[in-house]
Amino acid sequence: MGETVIMVSNVRRVYKTEVGLFKKTKKEVEALKGISFSINRGEIFGLLGPNGAGKTTMIKLLTTMLIPDGGTISIMGMDPVTQHRKVRPHINFILGGERNLYWRLSAYDNLAYFADLYKVPRVEQKNRILELLELVGLEDVAHQRVETFSKGMKQRLQIARGLINRPDILFLDEPSIGLDPVSARRLRDILLKLNEQGTTILLTTHYMYEADELCDRIAFIDKGQLITVDTPENMKRQTAGLSIIECKLTEVDAGKMEALSRLPHVRHVKQEQDDMITTIRLQTEMPQAVIPAIYQLVDETNISDLAIMQPTLEDVYVQLVGGHAK
Amino acid sequence: MMRAFMHTAKVQMGLSIARPMFKFVIVVNPLFLATLAFFIYGGSSPERVFQYVVLGSGFMALWSSIVYSSASEVQRERFYGTLELLFVAPVSFAAILIGKIVGNMIWGLISMVIAFLYLVLFFRIEVPAVQPMLFFGSFALVLIAISVFSFFLALAFTLSRQTNALMNFIEYPIYLVCGFLFPITILPDWVKPISYLLPPTWAIELLRRATDENATWSQLALPFSFLLGLVLVYIGFGYVCYRAVEHKARINGKLGVY
């Protein structure tokens, strides 16, 4: 096991807001309720959880943007609360979406500006910027204004910006949000390449296959609490004996869905609508008993496909975080 | 630090002038302000015309550019999603804010020059033979004073999300309270203490005295001393406020919310 570079111990964070114009009432939202985990040098660590789980708050605490209300954080042996000026040159972060760049500047000028903000020596700047633009495939549009870029190009430029200081630790908050499959694949390749070069990466994502492919370890958090931390492989082992029946239907109504979820041995049902086809995923330990029951409930002519599959990380997530959703 | 500061000023100048509203504030607005000031004071003595029309409209142009740029720049960064990036960059956030202020100050000076040339060329206003040392020495202090004052506004806007309202609220009162167009002696007594606490009041008074052909150091001593004193107080207070704002922003967690 490598050296621990991030140590989070019993961290709490509360957001306080005031509501009302004249008679103000204070409202408190506890975003993190005592979370602990550690990350080793050279790891890709995934922070997964539903919206509002506290993932972005955790990233902001680790990147010195916020101060915790309780607990301690250590980044490379430094306290980001009191030693934020020492921590900042060693880290960088990338937030998902199209913002976080100067759209009226060119890609090159954006990177040149951030290079100065991160105190990159002028003699190194030009080569480093060109290297980064090449890494993210934007070398041909280096001098074009960012406002002319597609979402994927802006996202890639953000990656380049996040690497301008060659950070020891890179934080990414939902970096692939809104990207098309090709751009998302390219992003994953870049992250793997960076990791091979020794960069420690902490990322949050909603995409389970992305976390499964990239992360050495994953933490599931929900409602500000840590559910579990483990490798994707170990997590999937937790579902040993569990099978997934994926069934594509041309027609299904709410009553039949309700009946499917009430079938004996079915632990969870997930429904996805895609144009004319409804895909349902049933978690069960006894597929041989469930499949005949599906045929009894649903008209055979409505079933366009049916397969038994191994559980994915998404199924583990559903079991741990959304298990109550049956 | 110096490279980041200079680069911020350069980037800021480019970003500001790319906005149509800012172009209007820098190029067209001074012409309106200068015309307005000339219609008020056109019939006065040449000296008074220079002091209230040229300096008054020039200061209004400078102030507008500051209000619509340096002060509101924080809000714009919030909207771009770059405020958080600037805040956690290894370079001090204060250096970035001051770089922005200097960038916009240069545009403000250009705006002043536009107002000046317009008045001289179109309204044939006489330019007094100023004493260079006195005038440019005073002018340098005035620019420092305005920068320090802008820094304060930028700090306030770092914490507040109501920047647009504040920005529109403070533009015109400063014209009046600081005596850009009228001497502050005509203001109600309860307003005057506020005027005396604001650096622009002493800044314009200093320049008015410095443009007197027969000005001496002793005549400038009062506004110069008050302005210098206020600048030092504002710098000291600004440092304390900066530390507090830096800490408070990390507690509030609203730098990315607009």
Coordinates of C-alpha atoms in Angstrom, one line a residue:
Chain A
M1 CA 0.0 0.0 0.0
G2 CA 1.3 3.5 -0.9
E3 CA 1.8 6.5 1.3
T4 CA -1.4 8.1 2.5
V5 CA -1.7 11.5 0.9
I6 CA -5.3 12.4 1.9
M7 CA -6.6 11.7 5.4
V8 CA -10.2 12.6 6.2
S9 CA -11.3 12.0 9.7
N10 CA -14.8 12.5 11.1
V11 CA -15.4 15.5 8.9
R12 CA -18.6 17.5 9.4
R13 CA -19.9 20.4 7.4
V14 CA -23.1 22.4 7.9
Y15 CA -24.5 25.1 5.5
K16 CA -26.3 27.9 7.3
T17 CA -28.8 30.0 5.4
E18 CA -31.3 32.7 6.3
V19 CA -34.8 32.6 5.0
G20 CA -37.3 35.5 5.0
L21 CA -37.1 39.2 4.4
F22 CA -38.0 40.8 7.7
K23 CA -38.5 37.9 10.1
K24 CA -35.4 35.9 9.2
T25 CA -35.2 32.3 10.2
K26 CA -32.0 30.4 10.2
K27 CA -31.9 27.1 8.4
E28 CA -29.1 24.6 8.7
V29 CA -28.4 21.8 6.3
E30 CA -25.8 19.2 7.4
A31 CA -24.0 18.2 4.2
L32 CA -21.5 15.9 5.8
K33 CA -22.1 14.1 9.0
G34 CA -18.7 12.8 10.2
I35 CA -17.0 11.2 7.2
S36 CA -13.7 9.4 7.4
F37 CA -11.5 7.8 4.6
S38 CA -8.0 8.0 3.3
I39 CA -6.4 8.0 -0.1
N40 CA -3.0 6.6 -1.0
R41 CA -0.5 8.1 -3.4
G42 CA -1.1 7.1 -7.0
E43 CA -4.6 5.9 -6.4
I44 CA -7.7 6.8 -8.4
F45 CA -10.4 7.2 -5.7
G46 CA -14.1 7.5 -6.6
L47 CA -16.6 9.3 -4.5
L48 CA -20.1 8.1 -5.5
G49 CA -23.5 9.0 -4.3
P50 CA -26.9 10.4 -5.3
N51 CA -27.5 14.2 -5.7
G52 CA -27.1 16.0 -2.4
A53 CA -25.0 13.2 -0.9
G54 CA -22.2 15.7 0.0
K55 CA -19.7 14.8 -2.8
T56 CA -19.1 18.3 -4.0
T57 CA -18.9 19.6 -0.5
M58 CA -16.2 17.1 0.2
I59 CA -14.2 18.1 -2.9
K60 CA -14.5 21.8 -1.8
L61 CA -13.2 21.0 1.6
L62 CA -10.3 19.1 0.2
T63 CA -9.4 21.9 -2.3
T64 CA -9.3 24.5 0.5
M65 CA -12.5 26.3 -0.8
L66 CA -14.4 25.5 2.4
I67 CA -13.6 25.0 6.1
P68 CA -15.1 22.0 7.9
D69 CA -17.3 22.5 11.0
G70 CA -15.7 19.5 12.7
G71 CA -13.1 16.7 12.2
T72 CA -9.7 17.0 10.5
I73 CA -8.3 16.8 7.0
S74 CA -4.7 16.3 6.0
I75 CA -3.4 16.8 2.5
M76 CA 0.1 15.5 2.0
G77 CA 0.6 16.0 5.7
M78 CA -0.7 19.6 5.7
D79 CA -3.9 21.0 7.2
P80 CA -5.9 22.7 4.4
V81 CA -7.7 24.9 6.9
T82 CA -4.7 26.6 8.3
Q83 CA -2.0 25.8 5.7
H84 CA -4.1 26.4 2.6
R85 CA -1.4 28.5 1.0
K86 CA 1.1 25.6 1.2
V87 CA -1.5 23.1 0.0
R88 CA -2.7 25.0 -3.1
P89 CA 0.4 24.7 -5.3
H90 CA 0.3 20.8 -4.9
I91 CA -3.3 20.4 -6.0
N92 CA -5.8 21.4 -8.7
F93 CA -9.4 20.7 -9.4
I94 CA -11.8 20.4 -12.3
L95 CA -15.5 21.0 -12.0
G96 CA -17.9 19.5 -14.5
G97 CA -19.9 21.5 -17.0
E98 CA -19.0 24.3 -19.4
R99 CA -18.2 27.1 -16.9
N100 CA -14.9 27.7 -15.1
L101 CA -13.1 29.1 -18.2
Y102 CA -12.9 32.5 -19.8
W103 CA -14.9 32.1 -22.9
R104 CA -13.7 35.3 -24.5
L105 CA -10.1 34.2 -24.3
S106 CA -8.5 31.6 -26.5
A107 CA -7.6 28.2 -25.2
Y108 CA -3.9 29.1 -25.2
D109 CA -4.6 32.4 -23.3
N110 CA -6.7 30.7 -20.7
L111 CA -3.9 28.3 -20.0
A112 CA -1.2 31.0 -20.0
Y113 CA -3.2 33.0 -17.5
F114 CA -3.7 30.1 -15.1
A115 CA 0.0 29.2 -15.6
D116 CA 0.9 32.6 -14.1
L117 CA -1.7 32.2 -11.3
Y118 CA -0.1 28.9 -10.5
K119 CA 3.4 30.4 -10.6
V120 CA 4.7 28.2 -13.5
P121 CA 8.0 29.7 -14.6
R122 CA 7.7 31.6 -17.9
V123 CA 10.5 29.5 -19.5
E124 CA 8.4 26.4 -19.0
Q125 CA 5.0 27.8 -19.8
K126 CA 5.0 27.6 -23.6
N127 CA 6.1 24.0 -23.8
R128 CA 3.8 22.9 -21.0
I129 CA 0.8 24.6 -22.6
L130 CA 1.5 23.1 -25.9
E131 CA 2.0 19.7 -24.3
L132 CA -1.3 20.0 -22.4
L133 CA -3.2 21.1 -25.5
E134 CA -1.8 18.1 -27.4
L135 CA -2.8 15.8 -24.5
V136 CA -6.4 16.9 -24.6
G137 CA -6.4 17.1 -28.4
L138 CA -6.9 20.9 -28.7
E139 CA -3.6 21.8 -30.4
D140 CA -5.3 22.8 -33.7
V141 CA -7.7 25.2 -32.0
A142 CA -5.2 26.7 -29.5
H143 CA -5.8 30.2 -30.6
Q144 CA -9.5 30.0 -31.1
R145 CA -11.8 31.7 -28.6
V146 CA -13.3 29.2 -26.1
E147 CA -16.9 30.5 -26.9
T148 CA -16.6 28.7 -30.2
F149 CA -15.8 25.3 -28.6
S150 CA -18.2 22.4 -28.1
K151 CA -19.0 21.2 -24.6
G152 CA -16.6 18.3 -24.9
M153 CA -13.8 20.7 -26.1
K154 CA -14.5 23.0 -23.1
Q155 CA -14.4 20.0 -20.8
R156 CA -11.0 18.9 -22.2
L157 CA -9.6 22.4 -21.9
Q158 CA -10.7 22.3 -18.2
I159 CA -8.6 19.1 -17.9
A160 CA -5.6 21.0 -19.4
R161 CA -6.2 23.9 -17.0
G162 CA -6.3 21.5 -14.1
L163 CA -2.9 20.1 -15.0
I164 CA -1.2 23.4 -15.6
N165 CA 0.8 23.1 -12.3
R166 CA 1.4 19.4 -12.6
P167 CA -0.5 18.7 -9.4
D168 CA 0.3 15.8 -7.1
I169 CA -3.4 15.4 -6.5
L170 CA -6.1 16.2 -9.0
F171 CA -9.8 16.6 -7.9
L172 CA -12.5 16.1 -10.4
D173 CA -16.2 16.8 -9.7
E174 CA -18.4 15.0 -12.2
P175 CA -15.9 15.6 -15.1
S176 CA -17.8 13.7 -17.7
I177 CA -21.2 15.2 -17.1
G178 CA -23.0 15.9 -20.4
L179 CA -20.2 14.5 -22.5
D180 CA -20.9 12.2 -25.6
P181 CA -19.6 8.7 -25.3
V182 CA -16.5 9.4 -27.5
S183 CA -15.5 12.4 -25.4
A184 CA -16.2 10.6 -22.2
R185 CA -14.0 7.7 -23.4
R186 CA -11.2 10.2 -24.3
L187 CA -11.5 11.8 -20.9
R188 CA -11.1 8.4 -19.2
D189 CA -8.0 7.6 -21.3
I190 CA -6.5 11.0 -20.3
L191 CA -7.2 10.3 -16.6
L192 CA -5.6 6.8 -16.8
K193 CA -2.6 8.2 -18.5
L194 CA -2.2 10.9 -15.8
N195 CA -2.5 8.2 -13.2
E196 CA 0.2 6.2 -14.8
Q197 CA 2.4 9.2 -14.5
G198 CA 1.9 9.3 -10.8
T199 CA -1.0 11.7 -10.3
T200 CA -3.3 10.9 -7.4
I201 CA -6.9 11.4 -8.5
L202 CA -10.1 11.8 -6.6
L203 CA -13.2 12.0 -8.7
T204 CA -16.9 12.1 -8.2
T205 CA -19.3 10.7 -10.8
H206 CA -22.8 9.5 -11.3
Y207 CA -21.6 7.0 -14.0
M208 CA -21.0 3.6 -12.4
Y209 CA -19.2 2.1 -15.4
E210 CA -16.8 5.1 -15.4
A211 CA -16.0 4.5 -11.7
D212 CA -15.7 0.8 -12.3
E213 CA -13.3 1.3 -15.1
L214 CA -11.2 4.0 -13.5
C215 CA -11.1 3.7 -9.8
D216 CA -8.8 1.6 -7.6
R217 CA -11.2 2.2 -4.7
I218 CA -14.6 3.7 -4.3
A219 CA -16.5 5.3 -1.4
F220 CA -20.3 5.4 -1.5
I221 CA -21.8 8.3 0.4
D222 CA -25.4 9.1 1.0
K223 CA -27.0 11.9 2.9
G224 CA -23.7 13.1 4.2
Q225 CA -22.7 9.7 5.6
L226 CA -20.2 7.1 4.4
I227 CA -21.8 3.9 3.4
T228 CA -18.8 1.8 2.4
V229 CA -15.2 2.1 1.0
D230 CA -13.7 -0.7 -1.0
T231 CA -12.3 -1.8 -4.4
P232 CA -14.9 -2.2 -7.2
E233 CA -14.1 -6.0 -7.3
N234 CA -14.7 -6.5 -3.6
M235 CA -17.9 -4.5 -3.8
K236 CA -19.2 -6.6 -6.6
R237 CA -18.3 -9.7 -4.5
Q238 CA -20.8 -8.4 -2.0
T239 CA -23.5 -9.3 -4.5
A240 CA -22.3 -12.9 -4.8
G241 CA -25.2 -15.2 -5.6
L242 CA -27.2 -12.3 -7.0
S243 CA -28.2 -12.3 -10.7
I244 CA -29.7 -9.5 -12.8
I245 CA -32.5 -10.3 -15.2
E246 CA -32.6 -7.7 -17.9
C247 CA -35.9 -7.7 -19.8
K248 CA -36.8 -5.4 -22.7
L249 CA -40.5 -4.9 -23.1
T250 CA -42.5 -3.1 -25.9
E251 CA -45.4 -2.4 -23.6
V252 CA -45.7 -2.3 -19.8
D253 CA -48.1 -0.5 -17.5
A254 CA -47.7 0.7 -13.9
G255 CA -49.8 -2.2 -12.5
K256 CA -47.6 -4.8 -14.1
M257 CA -44.4 -3.0 -12.8
E258 CA -45.9 -3.1 -9.3
A259 CA -46.7 -6.8 -9.7
L260 CA -43.1 -7.5 -10.9
S261 CA -41.6 -5.7 -7.9
R262 CA -43.8 -7.8 -5.6
L263 CA -42.6 -11.1 -7.1
P264 CA -41.0 -13.5 -4.5
H265 CA -37.2 -13.5 -4.6
V266 CA -37.0 -10.1 -6.4
R267 CA -34.9 -7.7 -4.4
H268 CA -35.0 -4.6 -6.5
V269 CA -36.5 -3.5 -9.8
K270 CA -35.2 -0.7 -12.0
Q271 CA -37.1 0.7 -15.0
E272 CA -35.6 2.7 -17.9
Q273 CA -37.6 4.1 -20.8
D274 CA -35.9 4.4 -24.2
D275 CA -38.2 5.4 -27.0
M276 CA -40.5 2.5 -27.6
I277 CA -38.6 0.0 -25.4
T278 CA -38.8 -0.2 -21.6
T279 CA -35.9 -2.0 -20.0
I280 CA -36.4 -3.5 -16.5
R281 CA -33.6 -4.8 -14.4
L282 CA -34.6 -7.2 -11.6
Q283 CA -32.1 -8.2 -8.9
T284 CA -32.7 -11.7 -7.7
E285 CA -31.0 -14.7 -6.2
M286 CA -33.3 -17.1 -8.0
P287 CA -33.6 -16.2 -11.6
Q288 CA -34.9 -19.7 -12.5
A289 CA -38.0 -19.0 -10.3
V290 CA -38.4 -15.3 -11.4
I291 CA -38.3 -15.8 -15.2
P292 CA -41.4 -18.0 -15.4
A293 CA -43.2 -15.5 -13.2
I294 CA -42.3 -12.7 -15.6
Y295 CA -43.8 -14.7 -18.5
Q296 CA -46.9 -15.2 -16.5
L297 CA -47.3 -11.5 -15.7
V298 CA -46.3 -10.0 -19.0
D299 CA -47.7 -11.0 -22.4
E300 CA -45.0 -13.0 -24.2
T301 CA -45.3 -11.0 -27.3
N302 CA -44.3 -7.8 -25.5
I303 CA -40.9 -9.3 -24.4
S304 CA -38.4 -8.4 -27.1
D305 CA -35.3 -9.6 -25.2
L306 CA -34.5 -11.3 -21.9
A307 CA -31.1 -12.1 -20.5
I308 CA -29.5 -13.1 -17.2
M309 CA -26.4 -11.0 -16.3
Q310 CA -23.8 -10.6 -13.7
P311 CA -24.3 -7.7 -11.3
T312 CA -22.4 -4.5 -12.1
L313 CA -21.2 -1.8 -9.8
E314 CA -24.5 0.0 -10.4
D315 CA -26.3 -3.0 -8.9
V316 CA -24.1 -2.8 -5.8
Y317 CA -24.8 0.9 -5.6
V318 CA -28.5 0.3 -5.9
Q319 CA -28.3 -2.3 -3.2
L320 CA -26.3 -0.1 -0.8
V321 CA -27.6 3.3 -1.5
G322 CA -31.0 2.8 -3.1
G323 CA -31.9 -0.6 -1.7
H324 CA -35.0 0.9 -0.2
A325 CA -36.3 1.9 -3.6
K326 CA -37.9 -1.4 -4.4
Chain B
M1 CA 3.2 37.4 -7.8
M2 CA 4.1 40.4 -10.0
R3 CA 3.6 38.3 -13.2
A4 CA 0.2 37.2 -12.1
F5 CA -0.7 40.7 -11.2
M6 CA 0.3 42.1 -14.5
H7 CA -1.3 39.3 -16.4
T8 CA -4.5 39.8 -14.5
A9 CA -4.6 43.5 -15.5
K10 CA -4.0 42.6 -19.1
V11 CA -6.6 39.8 -19.1
Q12 CA -9.0 42.1 -17.4
M13 CA -8.6 44.9 -20.0
G14 CA -9.4 42.4 -22.7
L15 CA -12.4 40.9 -21.0
S16 CA -13.8 44.2 -20.0
I17 CA -13.7 45.9 -23.4
A18 CA -15.1 42.8 -25.0
R19 CA -18.4 43.6 -23.3
P20 CA -20.6 46.0 -25.3
M21 CA -21.9 47.7 -22.1
F22 CA -18.4 48.5 -21.0
K23 CA -17.5 49.9 -24.4
F24 CA -20.5 52.2 -23.9
V25 CA -19.4 53.2 -20.4
I26 CA -15.8 53.9 -21.6
V27 CA -16.4 55.6 -24.9
V28 CA -19.9 57.0 -25.1
N29 CA -20.9 57.7 -21.5
P30 CA -18.1 60.3 -20.9
L31 CA -19.4 62.3 -23.9
F32 CA -22.9 62.5 -22.3
L33 CA -21.4 63.3 -18.9
A34 CA -19.1 66.0 -20.3
T35 CA -22.0 67.6 -22.3
L36 CA -24.2 67.6 -19.2
A37 CA -21.4 69.2 -17.1
F38 CA -20.8 71.8 -19.8
F39 CA -24.4 72.8 -19.9
I40 CA -24.4 73.3 -16.2
Y41 CA -21.1 75.3 -15.9
G42 CA -20.6 76.6 -19.5
G43 CA -21.1 80.2 -18.5
S44 CA -18.7 80.2 -15.6
S45 CA -15.1 81.4 -15.5
P46 CA -12.6 79.3 -17.5
E47 CA -11.0 78.1 -14.3
R48 CA -14.4 76.9 -12.8
V49 CA -15.3 75.3 -16.1
F50 CA -12.1 73.2 -16.0
Q51 CA -12.5 72.3 -12.4
Y52 CA -16.1 71.2 -12.6
V53 CA -16.6 70.3 -16.2
V54 CA -13.4 68.6 -17.2
L55 CA -12.4 67.2 -13.8
G56 CA -16.1 66.6 -12.8
S57 CA -17.0 64.7 -15.9
G58 CA -13.7 63.0 -16.0
F59 CA -14.1 61.7 -12.5
M60 CA -17.7 60.6 -13.2
A61 CA -16.3 58.6 -16.2
L62 CA -13.6 57.1 -14.1
W63 CA -16.1 56.2 -11.3
S64 CA -18.6 54.7 -13.8
S65 CA -15.9 52.5 -15.3
I66 CA -14.8 51.4 -11.8
V67 CA -18.4 50.6 -10.6
Y68 CA -19.2 48.7 -13.8
S69 CA -15.9 46.9 -13.8
S70 CA -13.7 46.4 -10.8
A71 CA -16.6 46.3 -8.3
S72 CA -18.9 44.1 -10.4
E73 CA -16.0 42.0 -11.7
V74 CA -16.3 39.7 -8.8
Q75 CA -19.9 39.0 -9.7
R76 CA -19.0 38.3 -13.3
E77 CA -16.3 35.9 -12.2
R78 CA -18.9 34.2 -10.0
F79 CA -21.1 33.9 -13.1
Y80 CA -18.3 32.5 -15.3
G81 CA -17.6 29.9 -12.6
T82 CA -14.0 31.2 -12.3
L83 CA -14.3 32.9 -8.9
E84 CA -13.6 29.7 -7.0
L85 CA -10.6 29.0 -9.3
L86 CA -9.1 32.5 -8.6
F87 CA -9.8 32.2 -4.9
V88 CA -7.9 28.9 -4.5
A89 CA -5.0 29.7 -6.9
P90 CA -1.6 29.8 -5.2
V91 CA -1.3 33.5 -6.0
S92 CA -3.0 35.8 -3.4
F93 CA -6.6 36.6 -4.2
A94 CA -5.8 40.2 -3.2
A95 CA -3.2 40.4 -6.0
I96 CA -5.8 39.2 -8.5
L97 CA -8.3 41.7 -7.3
I98 CA -5.8 44.6 -7.5
G99 CA -4.7 43.4 -10.9
K100 CA -8.3 43.6 -12.1
I101 CA -8.7 47.1 -10.6
V102 CA -5.6 48.3 -12.3
G103 CA -6.7 46.9 -15.6
N104 CA -10.0 48.7 -15.4
M105 CA -8.4 51.8 -14.0
I106 CA -6.4 52.1 -17.3
W107 CA -9.7 52.0 -19.2
G108 CA -11.1 54.6 -16.7
L109 CA -8.2 56.9 -17.5
I110 CA -8.8 56.4 -21.2
S111 CA -12.4 57.4 -20.6
M112 CA -11.2 60.5 -18.7
V113 CA -9.0 61.4 -21.7
I114 CA -11.9 60.9 -24.1
A115 CA -14.0 63.3 -21.9
F116 CA -11.1 65.8 -21.8
L117 CA -10.4 65.8 -25.6
Y118 CA -14.2 66.0 -26.3
L119 CA -14.5 69.1 -24.2
V120 CA -11.3 70.8 -25.5
L121 CA -12.0 70.0 -29.2
F122 CA -15.8 70.5 -29.3
F123 CA -16.5 73.1 -26.6
R124 CA -13.1 74.9 -26.8
I125 CA -12.5 74.7 -23.1
E126 CA -9.4 76.5 -22.0
V127 CA -6.8 74.2 -20.4
P128 CA -4.9 75.9 -17.5
A129 CA -1.1 75.8 -17.5
V130 CA -0.7 73.3 -14.6
Q131 CA 2.5 72.8 -12.7
P132 CA 3.5 69.3 -13.8
M133 CA 5.1 68.2 -10.5
L134 CA 2.1 69.2 -8.5
F135 CA -0.5 68.0 -10.9
F136 CA 1.0 64.6 -11.7
G137 CA 2.1 64.0 -8.1
S138 CA -1.5 64.6 -7.0
F139 CA -2.9 62.6 -9.8
A140 CA -0.7 59.6 -8.8
L141 CA -2.1 59.8 -5.3
V142 CA -5.6 60.1 -6.6
L143 CA -5.2 56.9 -8.7
I144 CA -3.9 55.0 -5.6
A145 CA -6.8 56.3 -3.6
I146 CA -9.4 55.3 -6.1
S147 CA -7.8 51.8 -6.4
V148 CA -7.9 51.3 -2.6
F149 CA -11.5 52.4 -2.6
S150 CA -12.3 50.0 -5.4
F151 CA -10.6 47.2 -3.6
F152 CA -13.0 47.7 -0.7
L153 CA -16.0 47.5 -3.0
A154 CA -14.6 44.3 -4.6
L155 CA -14.2 42.8 -1.2
A156 CA -17.8 43.6 -0.3
F157 CA -19.0 42.1 -3.5
T158 CA -17.0 38.9 -2.9
L159 CA -19.3 38.0 0.0
S160 CA -22.6 39.5 -1.4
R161 CA -24.6 38.0 -4.2
Q162 CA -26.6 41.3 -4.6
T163 CA -23.9 42.9 -6.6
N164 CA -26.1 44.2 -9.4
A165 CA -28.4 46.0 -7.0
L166 CA -25.5 47.5 -5.0
M167 CA -23.7 48.5 -8.2
N168 CA -26.6 50.5 -9.5
F169 CA -27.3 51.9 -6.0
I170 CA -23.9 53.4 -5.5
E171 CA -23.1 54.9 -8.9
Y172 CA -25.0 58.2 -8.7
P173 CA -24.8 58.9 -4.9
I174 CA -21.0 58.9 -5.2
Y175 CA -21.2 61.6 -7.9
L176 CA -23.2 63.8 -5.5
V177 CA -21.7 62.9 -2.1
C178 CA -18.1 63.3 -3.3
G179 CA -18.7 66.6 -5.1
F180 CA -17.9 65.5 -8.6
L181 CA -20.2 68.1 -10.2
F182 CA -21.0 70.4 -7.3
P183 CA -19.0 71.6 -4.3
I184 CA -19.9 69.5 -1.2
T185 CA -20.5 72.8 0.7
I186 CA -24.0 72.8 -0.8
L187 CA -24.8 69.4 0.7
P188 CA -26.9 69.1 3.9
D189 CA -24.7 69.1 7.1
W190 CA -25.5 65.5 7.9
V191 CA -24.1 64.3 4.6
K192 CA -20.8 66.1 4.8
P193 CA -19.1 63.8 7.3
I194 CA -19.9 60.9 4.9
S195 CA -18.3 62.9 2.1
Y196 CA -15.2 63.5 4.2
L197 CA -14.7 59.8 4.9
L198 CA -14.8 58.9 1.2
P199 CA -11.4 59.2 -0.7
P200 CA -13.0 60.4 -4.0
T201 CA -14.1 63.6 -2.2
W202 CA -10.5 64.5 -1.3
A203 CA -9.2 63.2 -4.6
I204 CA -11.2 65.6 -6.7
E205 CA -10.6 68.5 -4.4
L206 CA -6.9 67.8 -4.6
L207 CA -7.0 67.8 -8.4
R208 CA -9.0 71.0 -8.5
R209 CA -6.4 72.8 -6.4
A210 CA -3.6 71.2 -8.4
T211 CA -5.0 72.6 -11.6
D212 CA -4.8 76.2 -10.3
E213 CA -2.0 77.9 -12.3
N214 CA -0.7 79.5 -9.1
A215 CA -1.0 76.4 -6.9
T216 CA 1.6 75.9 -4.3
W217 CA 2.4 72.8 -2.1
S218 CA 0.9 74.6 0.9
Q219 CA -2.4 75.1 -0.9
L220 CA -2.6 71.4 -1.6
A221 CA -1.5 70.3 1.8
L222 CA -4.9 69.9 3.3
P223 CA -6.6 67.7 0.7
F224 CA -3.2 65.9 0.1
S225 CA -2.8 65.1 3.8
F226 CA -6.4 64.0 4.2
L227 CA -6.3 61.9 1.1
L228 CA -3.0 60.3 2.1
G229 CA -4.3 59.7 5.6
L230 CA -7.5 58.1 4.3
V231 CA -5.5 55.9 1.9
L232 CA -3.4 54.6 4.7
V233 CA -6.4 54.0 6.9
Y234 CA -8.3 52.3 4.1
I235 CA -5.2 50.1 3.3
G236 CA -4.9 49.1 7.0
F237 CA -8.6 48.5 7.3
G238 CA -8.6 46.8 3.9
Y239 CA -6.0 44.3 5.0
V240 CA -8.1 43.3 8.0
C241 CA -11.2 43.1 5.9
Y242 CA -9.4 41.0 3.3
R243 CA -8.4 38.5 5.9
A244 CA -11.9 38.4 7.2
V245 CA -13.5 38.1 3.8
E246 CA -11.1 35.3 2.8
H247 CA -12.1 33.4 5.9
K248 CA -15.8 34.2 5.7
A249 CA -15.9 33.1 2.0
R250 CA -14.6 29.6 3.1
I251 CA -17.3 29.4 5.8
N252 CA -20.2 30.7 3.6
G253 CA -19.3 28.5 0.6
K254 CA -21.1 30.7 -1.8
L255 CA -18.3 31.7 -4.2
G256 CA -19.8 29.5 -6.9
V257 CA -23.4 30.5 -6.4
Y258 CA -24.7 33.4 -8.5

